[in-house]
PDB file of C-alpha atoms in Angstrom:
ATOM      1  CA  ASP A   8     204.185  79.017  15.705  1.00 54.00           C
ATOM      2  CA  THR A   9     203.147  76.502  18.365  1.00 76.00           C
ATOM      3  CA  GLY A  10     203.413  78.804  21.365  1.00 94.00           C
ATOM      4  CA  VAL A  11     200.667  80.298  23.510  1.00 97.00           C
ATOM      5  CA  SER A  12     198.565  82.823  21.614  1.00 97.00           C
ATOM      6  CA  GLN A  13     196.259  85.518  22.949  1.00 98.00           C
ATOM      7  CA  ASN A  14     193.683  87.678  21.275  1.00 97.00           C
ATOM      8  CA  PRO A  15     193.211  90.525  21.009  1.00 97.00           C
ATOM      9  CA  ARG A  16     196.641  91.954  21.724  1.00 97.00           C
ATOM     10  CA  HIS A  17     195.178  95.313  22.643  1.00 97.00           C
ATOM     11  CA  LYS A  18     191.732  96.355  23.819  1.00 98.00           C
ATOM     12  CA  ILE A  19     190.489  99.838  24.607  1.00 98.00           C
ATOM     13  CA  THR A  20     187.079 100.092  26.191  1.00 98.00           C
ATOM     14  CA  LYS A  21     184.943 102.531  28.087  1.00 98.00           C
ATOM     15  CA  ARG A  22     184.209 102.103  31.758  1.00 97.00           C
ATOM     16  CA  GLY A  23     181.195  99.913  32.317  1.00 97.00           C
ATOM     17  CA  GLN A  24     181.577  97.863  29.146  1.00 98.00           C
ATOM     18  CA  ASN A  25     182.211  94.122  29.104  1.00 98.00           C
ATOM     19  CA  VAL A  26     185.321  92.662  27.493  1.00 98.00           C
ATOM     20  CA  THR A  27     186.393  89.119  26.662  1.00 98.00           C
ATOM     21  CA  PHE A  28     189.892  87.827  26.000  1.00 98.00           C
ATOM     22  CA  ARG A  29     190.899  84.531  24.463  1.00 98.00           C
ATOM     23  CA  CYS A  30     193.897  82.312  25.116  1.00 98.00           C
ATOM     24  CA  ASP A  31     194.997  79.342  23.024  1.00 97.00           C
ATOM     25  CA  PRO A  32     197.541  77.253  24.947  1.00 96.00           C
ATOM     26  CA  ILE A  33     200.226  74.975  23.550  1.00 94.00           C
ATOM     27  CA  SER A  34     198.248  72.077  22.138  1.00 92.00           C
ATOM     28  CA  GLU A  35     199.277  69.233  24.451  1.00 87.00           C
ATOM     29  CA  HIS A  36     199.220  71.332  27.626  1.00 91.00           C
ATOM     30  CA  ASN A  37     196.632  70.421  30.234  1.00 91.00           C
ATOM     31  CA  ARG A  38     197.092  73.382  32.552  1.00 93.00           C
ATOM     32  CA  LEU A  39     196.177  76.937  31.664  1.00 95.00           C
ATOM     33  CA  TYR A  40     196.823  79.960  33.863  1.00 96.00           C
ATOM     34  CA  TRP A  41     195.667  83.569  33.794  1.00 97.00           C
ATOM     35  CA  TYR A  42     197.776  86.342  35.305  1.00 97.00           C
ATOM     36  CA  ARG A  43     197.424  90.120  35.439  1.00 97.00           C
ATOM     37  CA  GLN A  44     200.315  92.564  35.325  1.00 97.00           C
ATOM     38  CA  THR A  45     200.253  96.263  36.088  1.00 95.00           C
ATOM     39  CA  LEU A  46     203.027  98.719  35.313  1.00 92.00           C
ATOM     40  CA  GLY A  47     206.206  98.120  37.271  1.00 91.00           C
ATOM     41  CA  GLN A  48     204.937  94.966  38.942  1.00 93.00           C
ATOM     42  CA  GLY A  49     205.426  91.294  38.275  1.00 94.00           C
ATOM     43  CA  PRO A  50     202.507  89.221  37.013  1.00 95.00           C
ATOM     44  CA  GLU A  51     199.866  88.298  39.611  1.00 95.00           C
ATOM     45  CA  PHE A  52     197.973  85.018  39.510  1.00 95.00           C
ATOM     46  CA  LEU A  53     194.236  85.158  38.759  1.00 96.00           C
ATOM     47  CA  THR A  54     193.043  81.609  38.104  1.00 96.00           C
ATOM     48  CA  TYR A  55     194.007  78.309  36.530  1.00 94.00           C
ATOM     49  CA  PHE A  56     192.513  75.245  34.882  1.00 95.00           C
ATOM     50  CA  GLN A  57     193.424  71.602  34.691  1.00 92.00           C
ATOM     51  CA  ASN A  58     191.772  70.592  31.443  1.00 93.00           C
ATOM     52  CA  GLU A  59     188.254  72.066  31.710  1.00 94.00           C
ATOM     53  CA  ALA A  60     188.167  72.217  35.513  1.00 93.00           C
ATOM     54  CA  GLN A  61     188.845  75.554  37.176  1.00 93.00           C
ATOM     55  CA  LEU A  62     190.989  74.580  40.156  1.00 91.00           C
ATOM     56  CA  GLU A  63     191.822  77.830  41.915  1.00 89.00           C
ATOM     57  CA  LYS A  64     190.811  81.469  41.881  1.00 89.00           C
ATOM     58  CA  SER A  65     192.767  84.296  43.409  1.00 90.00           C
ATOM     59  CA  ARG A  66     191.108  86.851  45.658  1.00 85.00           C
ATOM     60  CA  LEU A  67     192.027  89.322  42.897  1.00 83.00           C
ATOM     61  CA  LEU A  68     189.350  87.687  40.751  1.00 86.00           C
ATOM     62  CA  SER A  69     186.295  89.687  41.774  1.00 89.00           C
ATOM     63  CA  ASP A  70     182.789  88.602  40.833  1.00 93.00           C
ATOM     64  CA  ARG A  71     183.035  90.789  37.736  1.00 96.00           C
ATOM     65  CA  PHE A  72     185.631  88.389  36.359  1.00 96.00           C
ATOM     66  CA  SER A  73     184.808  84.978  34.940  1.00 96.00           C
ATOM     67  CA  ALA A  74     186.976  82.465  33.141  1.00 96.00           C
ATOM     68  CA  GLU A  75     186.079  79.362  31.208  1.00 96.00           C
ATOM     69  CA  ARG A  76     187.823  76.553  29.424  1.00 96.00           C
ATOM     70  CA  PRO A  77     184.847  74.636  28.064  1.00 92.00           C
ATOM     71  CA  LYS A  78     186.564  71.867  26.117  1.00 88.00           C
ATOM     72  CA  GLY A  79     189.879  71.841  27.871  1.00 86.00           C
ATOM     73  CA  SER A  80     191.552  73.655  25.007  1.00 92.00           C
ATOM     74  CA  PHE A  81     191.234  77.436  24.625  1.00 97.00           C
ATOM     75  CA  SER A  82     190.118  79.647  27.491  1.00 98.00           C
ATOM     76  CA  THR A  83     188.271  82.945  27.758  1.00 98.00           C
ATOM     77  CA  LEU A  84     188.485  85.586  30.447  1.00 98.00           C
ATOM     78  CA  GLU A  85     185.565  87.980  30.677  1.00 97.00           C
ATOM     79  CA  ILE A  86     185.429  91.188  32.668  1.00 97.00           C
ATOM     80  CA  GLN A  87     182.001  92.668  33.196  1.00 97.00           C
ATOM     81  CA  ARG A  88     181.330  96.343  33.967  1.00 97.00           C
ATOM     82  CA  THR A  89     184.968  97.278  33.505  1.00 97.00           C
ATOM     83  CA  GLU A  90     186.565  99.815  35.815  1.00 97.00           C
ATOM     84  CA  GLN A  91     189.625 101.963  35.265  1.00 96.00           C
ATOM     85  CA  GLY A  92     191.472  99.835  37.811  1.00 95.00           C
ATOM     86  CA  ASP A  93     191.111  96.866  35.479  1.00 97.00           C
ATOM     87  CA  SER A  94     193.580  98.462  33.068  1.00 97.00           C
ATOM     88  CA  ALA A  95     196.487  96.037  32.912  1.00 97.00           C
ATOM     89  CA  MET A  96     198.216  93.396  30.816  1.00 98.00           C
ATOM     90  CA  TYR A  97     196.376  90.086  31.010  1.00 98.00           C
ATOM     91  CA  LEU A  98     198.705  87.151  30.515  1.00 98.00           C
ATOM     92  CA  CYS A  99     197.946  83.533  29.788  1.00 98.00           C
ATOM     93  CA  ALA A 100     200.353  80.658  30.394  1.00 96.00           C
ATOM     94  CA  SER A 101     200.162  76.923  29.871  1.00 94.00           C
ATOM     95  CA  SER A 102     202.034  73.873  31.103  1.00 91.00           C
ATOM     96  CA  LEU A 103     201.907  70.121  30.680  1.00 87.00           C
ATOM     97  CA  GLY A 104     200.388  69.691  34.140  1.00 77.00           C
ATOM     98  CA  VAL A 105     201.622  66.165  34.711  1.00 73.00           C
ATOM     99  CA  ALA A 106     202.484  64.831  38.156  1.00 67.00           C
ATOM    100  CA  GLY A 107     206.180  65.114  38.991  1.00 62.00           C
ATOM    101  CA  GLY A 108     208.756  66.394  36.573  1.00 61.00           C
ATOM    102  CA  GLN A 109     209.288  69.958  35.462  1.00 65.00           C
ATOM    103  CA  ASN A 110     206.092  71.580  34.306  1.00 80.00           C
ATOM    104  CA  THR A 111     207.419  74.797  32.906  1.00 88.00           C
ATOM    105  CA  GLN A 112     204.815  77.490  32.308  1.00 92.00           C
ATOM    106  CA  TYR A 113     205.041  79.169  28.924  1.00 94.00           C
ATOM    107  CA  PHE A 114     203.472  82.581  28.539  1.00 96.00           C
ATOM    108  CA  GLY A 115     201.592  84.190  25.706  1.00 97.00           C
ATOM    109  CA  PRO A 116     202.204  87.748  24.492  1.00 97.00           C
ATOM    110  CA  GLY A 117     199.400  89.159  26.644  1.00 97.00           C
ATOM    111  CA  THR A 118     196.363  91.324  26.053  1.00 98.00           C
ATOM    112  CA  ARG A 119     196.744  94.937  27.096  1.00 97.00           C
ATOM    113  CA  LEU A 120     193.476  96.370  28.375  1.00 98.00           C
ATOM    114  CA  THR A 121     192.914 100.095  28.675  1.00 98.00           C
ATOM    115  CA  VAL A 122     189.714 101.244  30.347  1.00 98.00           C
ATOM    116  CA  LEU A 123     188.846 104.874  29.654  1.00 96.00           C
TER     117      LEU A 123
ATOM    118  CA  LEU B  26     204.330  87.267  48.790  1.00 62.00           C
ATOM    119  CA  ALA B  27     207.155  86.229  46.511  1.00 64.00           C
ATOM    120  CA  LYS B  28     209.377  83.563  47.954  1.00 83.00           C
ATOM    121  CA  THR B  29     212.470  85.132  46.405  1.00 93.00           C
ATOM    122  CA  THR B  30     214.615  88.245  46.836  1.00 94.00           C
ATOM    123  CA  GLN B  31     216.680  89.718  44.024  1.00 96.00           C
ATOM    124  CA  PRO B  32     218.279  93.101  43.274  1.00 97.00           C
ATOM    125  CA  ILE B  33     215.924  95.731  41.902  1.00 96.00           C
ATOM    126  CA  SER B  34     218.276  96.772  39.129  1.00 97.00           C
ATOM    127  CA  MET B  35     221.676  96.150  37.572  1.00 97.00           C
ATOM    128  CA  ASP B  36     223.721  97.853  34.897  1.00 97.00           C
ATOM    129  CA  SER B  37     226.270  96.228  32.617  1.00 97.00           C
ATOM    130  CA  TYR B  38     228.316  97.066  29.559  1.00 97.00           C
ATOM    131  CA  GLU B  39     227.937  95.153  26.353  1.00 97.00           C
ATOM    132  CA  GLY B  40     230.103  92.076  26.128  1.00 96.00           C
ATOM    133  CA  GLN B  41     230.361  91.529  29.864  1.00 97.00           C
ATOM    134  CA  GLU B  42     229.125  88.532  31.813  1.00 97.00           C
ATOM    135  CA  VAL B  43     226.208  89.358  34.084  1.00 98.00           C
ATOM    136  CA  ASN B  44     225.392  87.414  37.222  1.00 98.00           C
ATOM    137  CA  ILE B  45     222.063  87.980  38.961  1.00 98.00           C
ATOM    138  CA  THR B  46     221.732  86.368  42.359  1.00 97.00           C
ATOM    139  CA  CYS B  47     218.438  85.378  43.892  1.00 96.00           C
ATOM    140  CA  SER B  48     217.786  84.418  47.523  1.00 96.00           C
ATOM    141  CA  HIS B  49     215.161  81.836  48.398  1.00 94.00           C
ATOM    142  CA  ASN B  50     215.852  80.875  51.996  1.00 93.00           C
ATOM    143  CA  ASN B  51     212.585  78.994  52.459  1.00 91.00           C
ATOM    144  CA  ILE B  52     212.752  76.861  49.330  1.00 92.00           C
ATOM    145  CA  ALA B  53     210.879  73.584  49.742  1.00 90.00           C
ATOM    146  CA  THR B  54     212.168  70.150  48.837  1.00 90.00           C
ATOM    147  CA  ASN B  55     209.865  69.890  45.823  1.00 85.00           C
ATOM    148  CA  ASP B  56     210.529  73.391  44.507  1.00 88.00           C
ATOM    149  CA  TYR B  57     212.337  74.090  41.260  1.00 90.00           C
ATOM    150  CA  ILE B  58     214.067  77.386  40.513  1.00 93.00           C
ATOM    151  CA  THR B  59     212.975  79.094  37.328  1.00 93.00           C
ATOM    152  CA  TRP B  60     214.082  82.283  35.617  1.00 96.00           C
ATOM    153  CA  TYR B  61     212.051  84.327  33.159  1.00 97.00           C
ATOM    154  CA  GLN B  62     212.985  87.303  30.996  1.00 98.00           C
ATOM    155  CA  GLN B  63     210.446  89.978  30.140  1.00 98.00           C
ATOM    156  CA  PHE B  64     210.635  92.793  27.615  1.00 96.00           C
ATOM    157  CA  PRO B  65     208.195  95.724  27.762  1.00 93.00           C
ATOM    158  CA  SER B  66     204.699  94.889  26.538  1.00 91.00           C
ATOM    159  CA  GLN B  67     205.508  91.193  26.127  1.00 94.00           C
ATOM    160  CA  GLY B  68     204.809  88.097  28.181  1.00 96.00           C
ATOM    161  CA  PRO B  69     207.577  86.574  30.313  1.00 97.00           C
ATOM    162  CA  ARG B  70     209.888  84.294  28.356  1.00 96.00           C
ATOM    163  CA  PHE B  71     211.253  81.147  30.003  1.00 94.00           C
ATOM    164  CA  ILE B  72     215.053  81.194  30.233  1.00 96.00           C
ATOM    165  CA  ILE B  73     216.186  78.337  32.425  1.00 95.00           C
ATOM    166  CA  GLN B  74     215.089  76.031  35.208  1.00 92.00           C
ATOM    167  CA  GLY B  75     216.980  73.861  37.662  1.00 92.00           C
ATOM    168  CA  TYR B  76     216.810  71.912  40.891  1.00 93.00           C
ATOM    169  CA  LYS B  77     220.422  71.690  42.044  1.00 91.00           C
ATOM    170  CA  THR B  78     224.053  72.166  40.946  1.00 91.00           C
ATOM    171  CA  LYS B  79     224.456  73.698  37.504  1.00 95.00           C
ATOM    172  CA  VAL B  80     222.245  73.893  34.466  1.00 95.00           C
ATOM    173  CA  THR B  81     223.338  75.368  31.158  1.00 96.00           C
ATOM    174  CA  ASN B  82     221.494  76.010  27.931  1.00 95.00           C
ATOM    175  CA  GLU B  83     222.149  78.083  24.833  1.00 93.00           C
ATOM    176  CA  VAL B  84     221.043  81.266  26.580  1.00 93.00           C
ATOM    177  CA  ALA B  85     222.264  81.130  30.173  1.00 97.00           C
ATOM    178  CA  SER B  86     223.663  79.143  33.054  1.00 97.00           C
ATOM    179  CA  LEU B  87     222.057  78.600  36.429  1.00 98.00           C
ATOM    180  CA  PHE B  88     224.195  77.901  39.464  1.00 97.00           C
ATOM    181  CA  ILE B  89     222.566  76.424  42.553  1.00 97.00           C
ATOM    182  CA  PRO B  90     224.623  75.692  45.701  1.00 96.00           C
ATOM    183  CA  ALA B  91     224.095  72.568  47.729  1.00 95.00           C
ATOM    184  CA  ASP B  92     221.828  74.236  50.299  1.00 95.00           C
ATOM    185  CA  ARG B  93     219.627  75.616  47.468  1.00 95.00           C
ATOM    186  CA  LYS B  94     218.956  78.798  49.462  1.00 95.00           C
ATOM    187  CA  SER B  95     220.152  80.941  46.593  1.00 96.00           C
ATOM    188  CA  SER B  96     220.792  80.722  42.883  1.00 97.00           C
ATOM    189  CA  THR B  97     222.693  82.741  40.301  1.00 98.00           C
ATOM    190  CA  LEU B  98     221.644  83.358  36.734  1.00 98.00           C
ATOM    191  CA  SER B  99     224.663  83.931  34.518  1.00 98.00           C
ATOM    192  CA  LEU B 100     224.293  85.644  31.146  1.00 97.00           C
ATOM    193  CA  PRO B 101     227.492  85.424  29.076  1.00 94.00           C
ATOM    194  CA  ARG B 102     228.554  88.416  26.972  1.00 93.00           C
ATOM    195  CA  VAL B 103     225.383  90.453  27.178  1.00 97.00           C
ATOM    196  CA  SER B 104     224.212  92.652  24.337  1.00 96.00           C
ATOM    197  CA  LEU B 105     221.865  95.633  24.226  1.00 97.00           C
ATOM    198  CA  SER B 106     219.000  93.272  23.422  1.00 96.00           C
ATOM    199  CA  ASP B 107     219.400  91.611  26.832  1.00 97.00           C
ATOM    200  CA  THR B 108     218.028  94.748  28.481  1.00 97.00           C
ATOM    201  CA  ALA B 109     214.934  93.414  30.230  1.00 98.00           C
ATOM    202  CA  VAL B 110     213.436  92.477  33.580  1.00 98.00           C
ATOM    203  CA  TYR B 111     214.573  89.103  34.918  1.00 98.00           C
ATOM    204  CA  TYR B 112     212.391  87.196  37.382  1.00 97.00           C
ATOM    205  CA  CYS B 113     213.538  84.441  39.703  1.00 96.00           C
ATOM    206  CA  LEU B 114     210.809  82.136  40.978  1.00 93.00           C
ATOM    207  CA  VAL B 115     210.552  78.964  43.006  1.00 90.00           C
ATOM    208  CA  ALA B 116     207.592  76.668  42.500  1.00 84.00           C
ATOM    209  CA  GLU B 117     206.723  73.028  42.898  1.00 78.00           C
ATOM    210  CA  ALA B 118     207.729  71.653  39.512  1.00 66.00           C
ATOM    211  CA  GLY B 119     205.714  74.448  37.907  1.00 59.00           C
ATOM    212  CA  ASN B 120     202.467  72.788  38.846  1.00 70.00           C
ATOM    213  CA  THR B 121     201.315  75.633  41.005  1.00 81.00           C
ATOM    214  CA  PRO B 122     200.564  79.253  40.208  1.00 87.00           C
ATOM    215  CA  LEU B 123     203.764  81.270  39.992  1.00 89.00           C
ATOM    216  CA  VAL B 124     204.397  84.037  42.499  1.00 89.00           C
ATOM    217  CA  PHE B 125     206.378  86.826  40.888  1.00 91.00           C
ATOM    218  CA  GLY B 126     208.314  89.515  42.695  1.00 89.00           C
ATOM    219  CA  LYS B 127     209.340  92.757  41.017  1.00 89.00           C
ATOM    220  CA  GLY B 128     212.307  91.167  39.292  1.00 95.00           C
ATOM    221  CA  THR B 129     215.693  92.644  38.410  1.00 97.00           C
ATOM    222  CA  ARG B 130     215.777  95.329  35.754  1.00 97.00           C
ATOM    223  CA  LEU B 131     218.968  94.789  33.758  1.00 98.00           C
ATOM    224  CA  SER B 132     220.201  97.675  31.647  1.00 98.00           C
ATOM    225  CA  VAL B 133     222.935  96.930  29.138  1.00 97.00           C
ATOM    226  CA  ILE B 134     224.930  99.943  28.072  1.00 96.00           C
ATOM    227  CA  ALA B 135     226.927 100.269  24.860  1.00 93.00           C
TER     228      ALA B 135
END
C-alpha cells in the first residue's frame, strides 16, 4: 500500500499527558498537511510543510501543539498537556506540491485521540 | 469559512443516480473544484477533480458550467456502500490548505 499512513490509529490518554502522532506521506510527495476533525464537522487545517519547511500554521495550533518534518519525509504532531477539547480525529494529507497543475491532497486514515 | 455551499443531506434509493450540487460563487481563476468522500472514522477519500466542463472517472462524473460558479457531482447507480459524507472544495490547484464545509450527508436506502 503506497498511500498515506498514520500511527497510531487510536490513542486514549489522560488529561495533562503528552501525545505524539506520526504521518508517513506518499513517497514522492513534497507537501504534507495536518488537519483536525471533530464530530459532525469537516476537517480543519492545522499546519503544512513543503519538504522540511513548515510554511503555515493555523490559529487553531496553540502553543501546546508542535509539528515537525525533520528530513522532509515523515512528520510528527505532538500535543503537550492534553485537554479534553483536544479529543478529535487528526488527519494527515500529502500532495506533490509542484507549481501549477493539479496537486491533489490524499488523506491518511487518521488518528483518533480521546482525552479522558 | 468554506468557499462552497452544498445541501446538508440527501436521501436516495439503491440503483438511482445521485446528483449533488455545490455553489462556489466566488471561485478564483486558479481554483480547481475537488470532491471528497468520507466514511465514519476514516480520512476523506479523493473522488474527482476538475476545472471546467465535464470530467468523468470510474467512480463519478463532475459537471462544471461555463461560469464555474457551481458544480454537480453525479454518482451513477448508487449502492448502500455509497452512504457517506461528500465534500465539495475549491482550492488553487490543491497547493493550499483545504477549507472544508460540513459536506452533504448522503444516505442510500435499500
